[in-house]
Short mmCIF file of C-alpha atoms (C1' of nucleotides) in Angstrom, two decimals:
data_model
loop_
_atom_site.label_atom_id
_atom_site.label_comp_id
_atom_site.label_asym_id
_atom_site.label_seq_id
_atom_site.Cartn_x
_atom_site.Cartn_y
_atom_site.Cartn_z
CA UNK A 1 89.00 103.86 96.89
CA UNK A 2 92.46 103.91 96.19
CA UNK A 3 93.02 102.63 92.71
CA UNK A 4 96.60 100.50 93.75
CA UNK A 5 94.48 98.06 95.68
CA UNK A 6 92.79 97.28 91.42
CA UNK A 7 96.13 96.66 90.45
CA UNK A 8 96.38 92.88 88.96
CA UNK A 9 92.49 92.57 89.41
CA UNK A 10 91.75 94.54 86.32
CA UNK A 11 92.43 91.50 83.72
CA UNK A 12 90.56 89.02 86.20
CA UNK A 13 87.13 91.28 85.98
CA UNK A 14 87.39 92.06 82.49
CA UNK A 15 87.42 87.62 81.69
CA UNK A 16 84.33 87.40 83.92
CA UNK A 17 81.92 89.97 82.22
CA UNK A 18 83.58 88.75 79.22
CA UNK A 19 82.20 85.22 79.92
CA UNK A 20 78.48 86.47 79.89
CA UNK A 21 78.87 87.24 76.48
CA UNK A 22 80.52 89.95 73.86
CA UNK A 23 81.02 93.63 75.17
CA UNK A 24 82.80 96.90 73.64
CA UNK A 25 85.27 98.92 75.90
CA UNK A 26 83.13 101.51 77.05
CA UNK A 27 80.21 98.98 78.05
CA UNK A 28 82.63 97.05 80.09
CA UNK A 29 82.85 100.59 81.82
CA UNK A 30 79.52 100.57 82.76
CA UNK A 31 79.17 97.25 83.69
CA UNK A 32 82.30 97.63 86.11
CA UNK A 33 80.45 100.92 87.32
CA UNK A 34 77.37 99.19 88.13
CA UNK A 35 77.89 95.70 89.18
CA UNK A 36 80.70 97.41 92.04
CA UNK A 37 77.58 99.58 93.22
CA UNK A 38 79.81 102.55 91.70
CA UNK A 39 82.80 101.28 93.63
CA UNK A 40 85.02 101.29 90.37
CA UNK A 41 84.64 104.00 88.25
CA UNK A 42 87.63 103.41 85.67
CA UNK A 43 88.65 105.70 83.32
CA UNK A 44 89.25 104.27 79.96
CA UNK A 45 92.79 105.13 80.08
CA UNK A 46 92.84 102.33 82.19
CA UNK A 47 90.50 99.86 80.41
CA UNK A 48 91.50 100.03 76.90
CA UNK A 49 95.20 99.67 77.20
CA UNK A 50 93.71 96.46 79.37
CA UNK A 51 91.55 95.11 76.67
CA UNK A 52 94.82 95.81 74.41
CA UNK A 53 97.01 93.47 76.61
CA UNK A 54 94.47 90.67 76.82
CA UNK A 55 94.25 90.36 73.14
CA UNK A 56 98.05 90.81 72.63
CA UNK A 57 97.69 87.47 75.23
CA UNK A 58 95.30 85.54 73.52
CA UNK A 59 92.61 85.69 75.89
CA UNK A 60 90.32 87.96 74.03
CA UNK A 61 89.39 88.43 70.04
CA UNK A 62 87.73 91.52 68.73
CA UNK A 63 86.06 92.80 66.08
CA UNK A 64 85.57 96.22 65.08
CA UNK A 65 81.68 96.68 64.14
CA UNK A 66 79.61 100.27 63.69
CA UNK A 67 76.62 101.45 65.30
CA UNK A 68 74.97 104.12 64.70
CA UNK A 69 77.84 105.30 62.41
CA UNK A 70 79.96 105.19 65.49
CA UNK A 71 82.51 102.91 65.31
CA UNK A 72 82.89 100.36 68.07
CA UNK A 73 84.74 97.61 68.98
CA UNK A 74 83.41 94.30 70.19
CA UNK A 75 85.53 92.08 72.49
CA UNK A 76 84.87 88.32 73.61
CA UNK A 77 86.20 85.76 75.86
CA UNK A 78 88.72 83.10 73.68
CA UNK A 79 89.56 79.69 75.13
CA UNK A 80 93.00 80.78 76.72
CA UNK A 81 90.81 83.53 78.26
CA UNK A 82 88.62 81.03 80.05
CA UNK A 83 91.71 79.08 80.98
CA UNK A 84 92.76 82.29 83.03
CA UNK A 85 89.79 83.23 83.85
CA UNK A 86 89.74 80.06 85.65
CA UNK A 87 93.01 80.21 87.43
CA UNK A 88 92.49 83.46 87.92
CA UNK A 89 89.09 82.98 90.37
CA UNK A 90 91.35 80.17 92.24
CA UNK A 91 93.85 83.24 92.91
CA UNK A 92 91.24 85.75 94.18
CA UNK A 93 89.84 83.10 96.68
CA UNK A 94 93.20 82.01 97.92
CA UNK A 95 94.37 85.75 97.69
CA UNK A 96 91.23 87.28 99.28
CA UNK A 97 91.32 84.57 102.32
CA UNK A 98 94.45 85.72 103.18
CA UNK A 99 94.12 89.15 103.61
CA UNK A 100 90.92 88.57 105.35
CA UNK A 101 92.29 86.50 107.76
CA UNK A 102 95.24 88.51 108.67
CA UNK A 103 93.33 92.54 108.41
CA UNK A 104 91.19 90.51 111.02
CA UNK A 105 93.98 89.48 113.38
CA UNK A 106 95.19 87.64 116.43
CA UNK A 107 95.48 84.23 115.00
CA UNK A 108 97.47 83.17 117.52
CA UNK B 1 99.77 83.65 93.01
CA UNK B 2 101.00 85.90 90.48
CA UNK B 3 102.55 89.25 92.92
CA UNK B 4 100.95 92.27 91.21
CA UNK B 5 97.51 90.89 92.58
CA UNK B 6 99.66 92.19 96.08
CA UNK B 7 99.67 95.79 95.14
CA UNK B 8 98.81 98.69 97.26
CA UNK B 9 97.56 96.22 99.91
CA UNK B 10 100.94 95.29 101.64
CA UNK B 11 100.77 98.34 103.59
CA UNK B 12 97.66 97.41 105.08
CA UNK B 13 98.34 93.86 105.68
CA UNK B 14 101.86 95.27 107.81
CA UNK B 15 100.20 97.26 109.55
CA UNK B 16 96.83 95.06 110.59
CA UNK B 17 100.54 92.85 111.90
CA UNK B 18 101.72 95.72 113.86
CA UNK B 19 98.63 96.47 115.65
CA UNK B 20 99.45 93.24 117.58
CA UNK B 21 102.56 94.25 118.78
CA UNK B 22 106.02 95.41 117.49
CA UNK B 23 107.68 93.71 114.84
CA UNK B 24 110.82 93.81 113.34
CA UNK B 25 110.96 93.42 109.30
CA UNK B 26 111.97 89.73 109.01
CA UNK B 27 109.47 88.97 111.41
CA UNK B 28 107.04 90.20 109.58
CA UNK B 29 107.82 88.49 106.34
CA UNK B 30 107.60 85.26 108.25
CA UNK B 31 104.21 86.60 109.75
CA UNK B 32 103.12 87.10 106.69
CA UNK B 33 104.02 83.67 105.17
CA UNK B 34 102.69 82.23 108.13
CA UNK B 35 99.32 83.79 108.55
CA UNK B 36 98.58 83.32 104.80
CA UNK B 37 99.56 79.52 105.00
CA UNK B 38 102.33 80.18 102.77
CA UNK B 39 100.42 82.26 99.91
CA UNK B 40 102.70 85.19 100.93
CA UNK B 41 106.01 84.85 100.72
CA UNK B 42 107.66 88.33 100.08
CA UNK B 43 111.26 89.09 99.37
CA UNK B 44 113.04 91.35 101.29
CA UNK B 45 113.31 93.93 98.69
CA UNK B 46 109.22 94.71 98.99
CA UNK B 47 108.96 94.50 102.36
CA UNK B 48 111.65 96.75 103.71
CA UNK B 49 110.83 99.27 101.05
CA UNK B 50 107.73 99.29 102.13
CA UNK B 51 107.98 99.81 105.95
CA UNK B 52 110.43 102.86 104.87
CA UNK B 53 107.44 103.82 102.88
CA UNK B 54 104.99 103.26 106.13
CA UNK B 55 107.37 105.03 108.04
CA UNK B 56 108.01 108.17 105.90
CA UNK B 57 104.40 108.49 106.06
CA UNK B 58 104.04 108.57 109.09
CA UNK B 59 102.30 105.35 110.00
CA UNK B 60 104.83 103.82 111.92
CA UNK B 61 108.16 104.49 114.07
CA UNK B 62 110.94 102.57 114.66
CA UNK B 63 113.67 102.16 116.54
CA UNK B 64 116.95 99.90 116.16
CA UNK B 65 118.07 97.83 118.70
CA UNK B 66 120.08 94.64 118.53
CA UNK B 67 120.00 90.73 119.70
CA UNK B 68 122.42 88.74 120.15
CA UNK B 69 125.16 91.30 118.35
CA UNK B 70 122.81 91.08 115.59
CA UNK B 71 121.24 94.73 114.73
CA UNK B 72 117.43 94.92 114.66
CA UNK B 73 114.85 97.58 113.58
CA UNK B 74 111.67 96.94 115.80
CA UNK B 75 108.53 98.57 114.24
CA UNK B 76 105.64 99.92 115.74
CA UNK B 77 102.70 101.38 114.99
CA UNK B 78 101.81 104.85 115.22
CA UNK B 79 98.32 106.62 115.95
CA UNK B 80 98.27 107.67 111.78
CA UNK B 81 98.90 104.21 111.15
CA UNK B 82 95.65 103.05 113.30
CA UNK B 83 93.77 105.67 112.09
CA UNK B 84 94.99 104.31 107.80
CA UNK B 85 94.33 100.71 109.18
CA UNK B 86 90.90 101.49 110.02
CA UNK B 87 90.78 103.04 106.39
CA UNK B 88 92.11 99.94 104.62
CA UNK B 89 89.89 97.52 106.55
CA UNK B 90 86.77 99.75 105.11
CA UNK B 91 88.28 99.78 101.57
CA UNK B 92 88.98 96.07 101.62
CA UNK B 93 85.92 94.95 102.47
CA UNK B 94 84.27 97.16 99.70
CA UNK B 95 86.66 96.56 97.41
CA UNK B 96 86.65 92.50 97.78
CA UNK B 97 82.84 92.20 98.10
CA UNK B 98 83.01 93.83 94.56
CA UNK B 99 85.73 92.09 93.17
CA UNK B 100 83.53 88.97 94.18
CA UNK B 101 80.38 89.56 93.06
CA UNK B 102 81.97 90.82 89.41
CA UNK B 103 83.91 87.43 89.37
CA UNK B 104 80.94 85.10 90.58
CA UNK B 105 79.05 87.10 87.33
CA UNK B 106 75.80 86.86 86.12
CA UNK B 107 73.66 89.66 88.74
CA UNK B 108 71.53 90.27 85.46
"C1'" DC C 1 74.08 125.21 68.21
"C1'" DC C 2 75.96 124.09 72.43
"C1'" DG C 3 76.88 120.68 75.57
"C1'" DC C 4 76.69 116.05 77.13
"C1'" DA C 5 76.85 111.12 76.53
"C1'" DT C 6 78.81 107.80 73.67
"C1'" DA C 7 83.04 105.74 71.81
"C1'" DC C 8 87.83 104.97 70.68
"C1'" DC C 9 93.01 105.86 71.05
"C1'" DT C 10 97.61 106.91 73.15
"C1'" DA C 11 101.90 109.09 75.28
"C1'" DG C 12 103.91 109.83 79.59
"C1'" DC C 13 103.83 109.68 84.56
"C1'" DG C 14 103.80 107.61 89.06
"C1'" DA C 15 103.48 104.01 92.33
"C1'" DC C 16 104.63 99.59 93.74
"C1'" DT C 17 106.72 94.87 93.76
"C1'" DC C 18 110.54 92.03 92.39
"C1'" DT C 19 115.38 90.65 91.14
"C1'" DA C 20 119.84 90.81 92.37
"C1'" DT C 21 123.40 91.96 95.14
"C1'" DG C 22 126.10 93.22 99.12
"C1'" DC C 23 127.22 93.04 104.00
"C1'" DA C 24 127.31 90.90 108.64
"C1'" DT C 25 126.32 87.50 112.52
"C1'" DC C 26 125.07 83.07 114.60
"C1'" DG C 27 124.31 78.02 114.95
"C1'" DT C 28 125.05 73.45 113.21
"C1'" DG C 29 127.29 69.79 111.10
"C1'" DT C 30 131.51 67.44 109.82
"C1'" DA D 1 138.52 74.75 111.70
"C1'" DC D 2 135.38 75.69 108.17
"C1'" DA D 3 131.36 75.63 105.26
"C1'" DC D 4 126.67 76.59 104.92
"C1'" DG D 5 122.16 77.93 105.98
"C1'" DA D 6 119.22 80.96 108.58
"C1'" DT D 7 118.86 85.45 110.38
"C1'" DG D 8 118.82 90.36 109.38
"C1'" DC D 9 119.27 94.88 107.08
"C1'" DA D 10 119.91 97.79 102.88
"C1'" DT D 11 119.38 99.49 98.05
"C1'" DA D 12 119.85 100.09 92.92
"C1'" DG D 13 117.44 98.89 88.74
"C1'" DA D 14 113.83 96.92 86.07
"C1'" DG D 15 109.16 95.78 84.94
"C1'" DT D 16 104.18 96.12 85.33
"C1'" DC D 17 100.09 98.45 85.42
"C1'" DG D 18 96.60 102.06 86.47
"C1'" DC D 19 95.93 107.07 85.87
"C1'" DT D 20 96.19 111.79 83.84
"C1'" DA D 21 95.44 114.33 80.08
"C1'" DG D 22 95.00 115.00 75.82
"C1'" DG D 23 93.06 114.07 70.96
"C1'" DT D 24 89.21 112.56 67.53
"C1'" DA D 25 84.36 111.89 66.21
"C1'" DT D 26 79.12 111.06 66.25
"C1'" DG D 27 74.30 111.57 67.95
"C1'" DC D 28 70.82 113.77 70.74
"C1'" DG D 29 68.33 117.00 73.81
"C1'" DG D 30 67.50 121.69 75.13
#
DNA sequence: CCGCATACCTAGCGACTCTATGCATCGTGT
DNA sequence: ACACGATGCATAGAGTCGCTAGGTATGCGG
């Protein structure tokens, strides 16, 4: 997969594992990893400086906690989050219709 | 619809256009705005960069030719092109069936 | 005790879209 | 006659965002 076509998308996924409750950076890896079927495998040069912008937005709050005596830090979804979590799901269906309909073709 | 959601996917969508027949690069931004009932509407300064990038690569020819004293560059599709359609079409289908299960959440 | 998974952080690069601008022609309205 | 919008191409510069590549550190299995 080329890893342009994620670009703008990242955020978007992030708010909707977010929503099923709290989850550290390298966990949202994983979850990304599985729930594509392996189809995105990001590295976390990519997710952290993600997780950085959403809370420098608002839409996320974390906290850093320890387990195991490894540090880790826990993010979750804040109200503004939701908000564009919201908007954000209207975008991919309008979006994602669109390029559907014209990668299929001959619409007249 | 906020633009970066567009990235690396304009190629494809110009040339899944081009595969119907030639095009020249206004054309194809009103294509483009018309196929997507309005969600794409793309300045000029993505789209011709981008069929300069299509064209470098390969993907499509062109040649300039001129209506009504008016110049035109008519694009076409070339066989690498077809073949990186066929490509895109796979990856979008992967890529948005993930992209909409992740956002529709909760697979356990 | 060596390597791998876990876990976080960050600087710099590269790719892509957009803004802004310039140039030129044609049709329409007044 | 002239202005203005639509048509049409071109490009420099900025901004965004994902990736590469490196660093740090702990715990566990062989």
């Amino acid at each position: 997969m080329r890893s342009e076509l994620l670009k703008g998308h990242l955020d978007s996924l992030v708010l909707a594992l977010l929503e099923e409750g709290p989850l550290h950076g390298y966990g949202i890896i994983e979850q990304l990893r599985r729930r594509s079927d392996e189809i995105f495998d990001l590295p976390e040069g990519t997710v952290y400086p993600a997780l950085y912008r959403l809370e420098r937005a608002g839409s996320v709050t974390s906290t850093s906690t320890s387990v195991g005596g490894r540090p880790r830090r826990v993010y979750r979804l804040a109200r503004p989050g939701r908000t564009a979590l919201d908007a954000s799901r209207r975008d991919w269906l309008q979006f994602s219709s669109a390029v559907t309909k014209i990668l299929r073709g001959s619409p007249a």
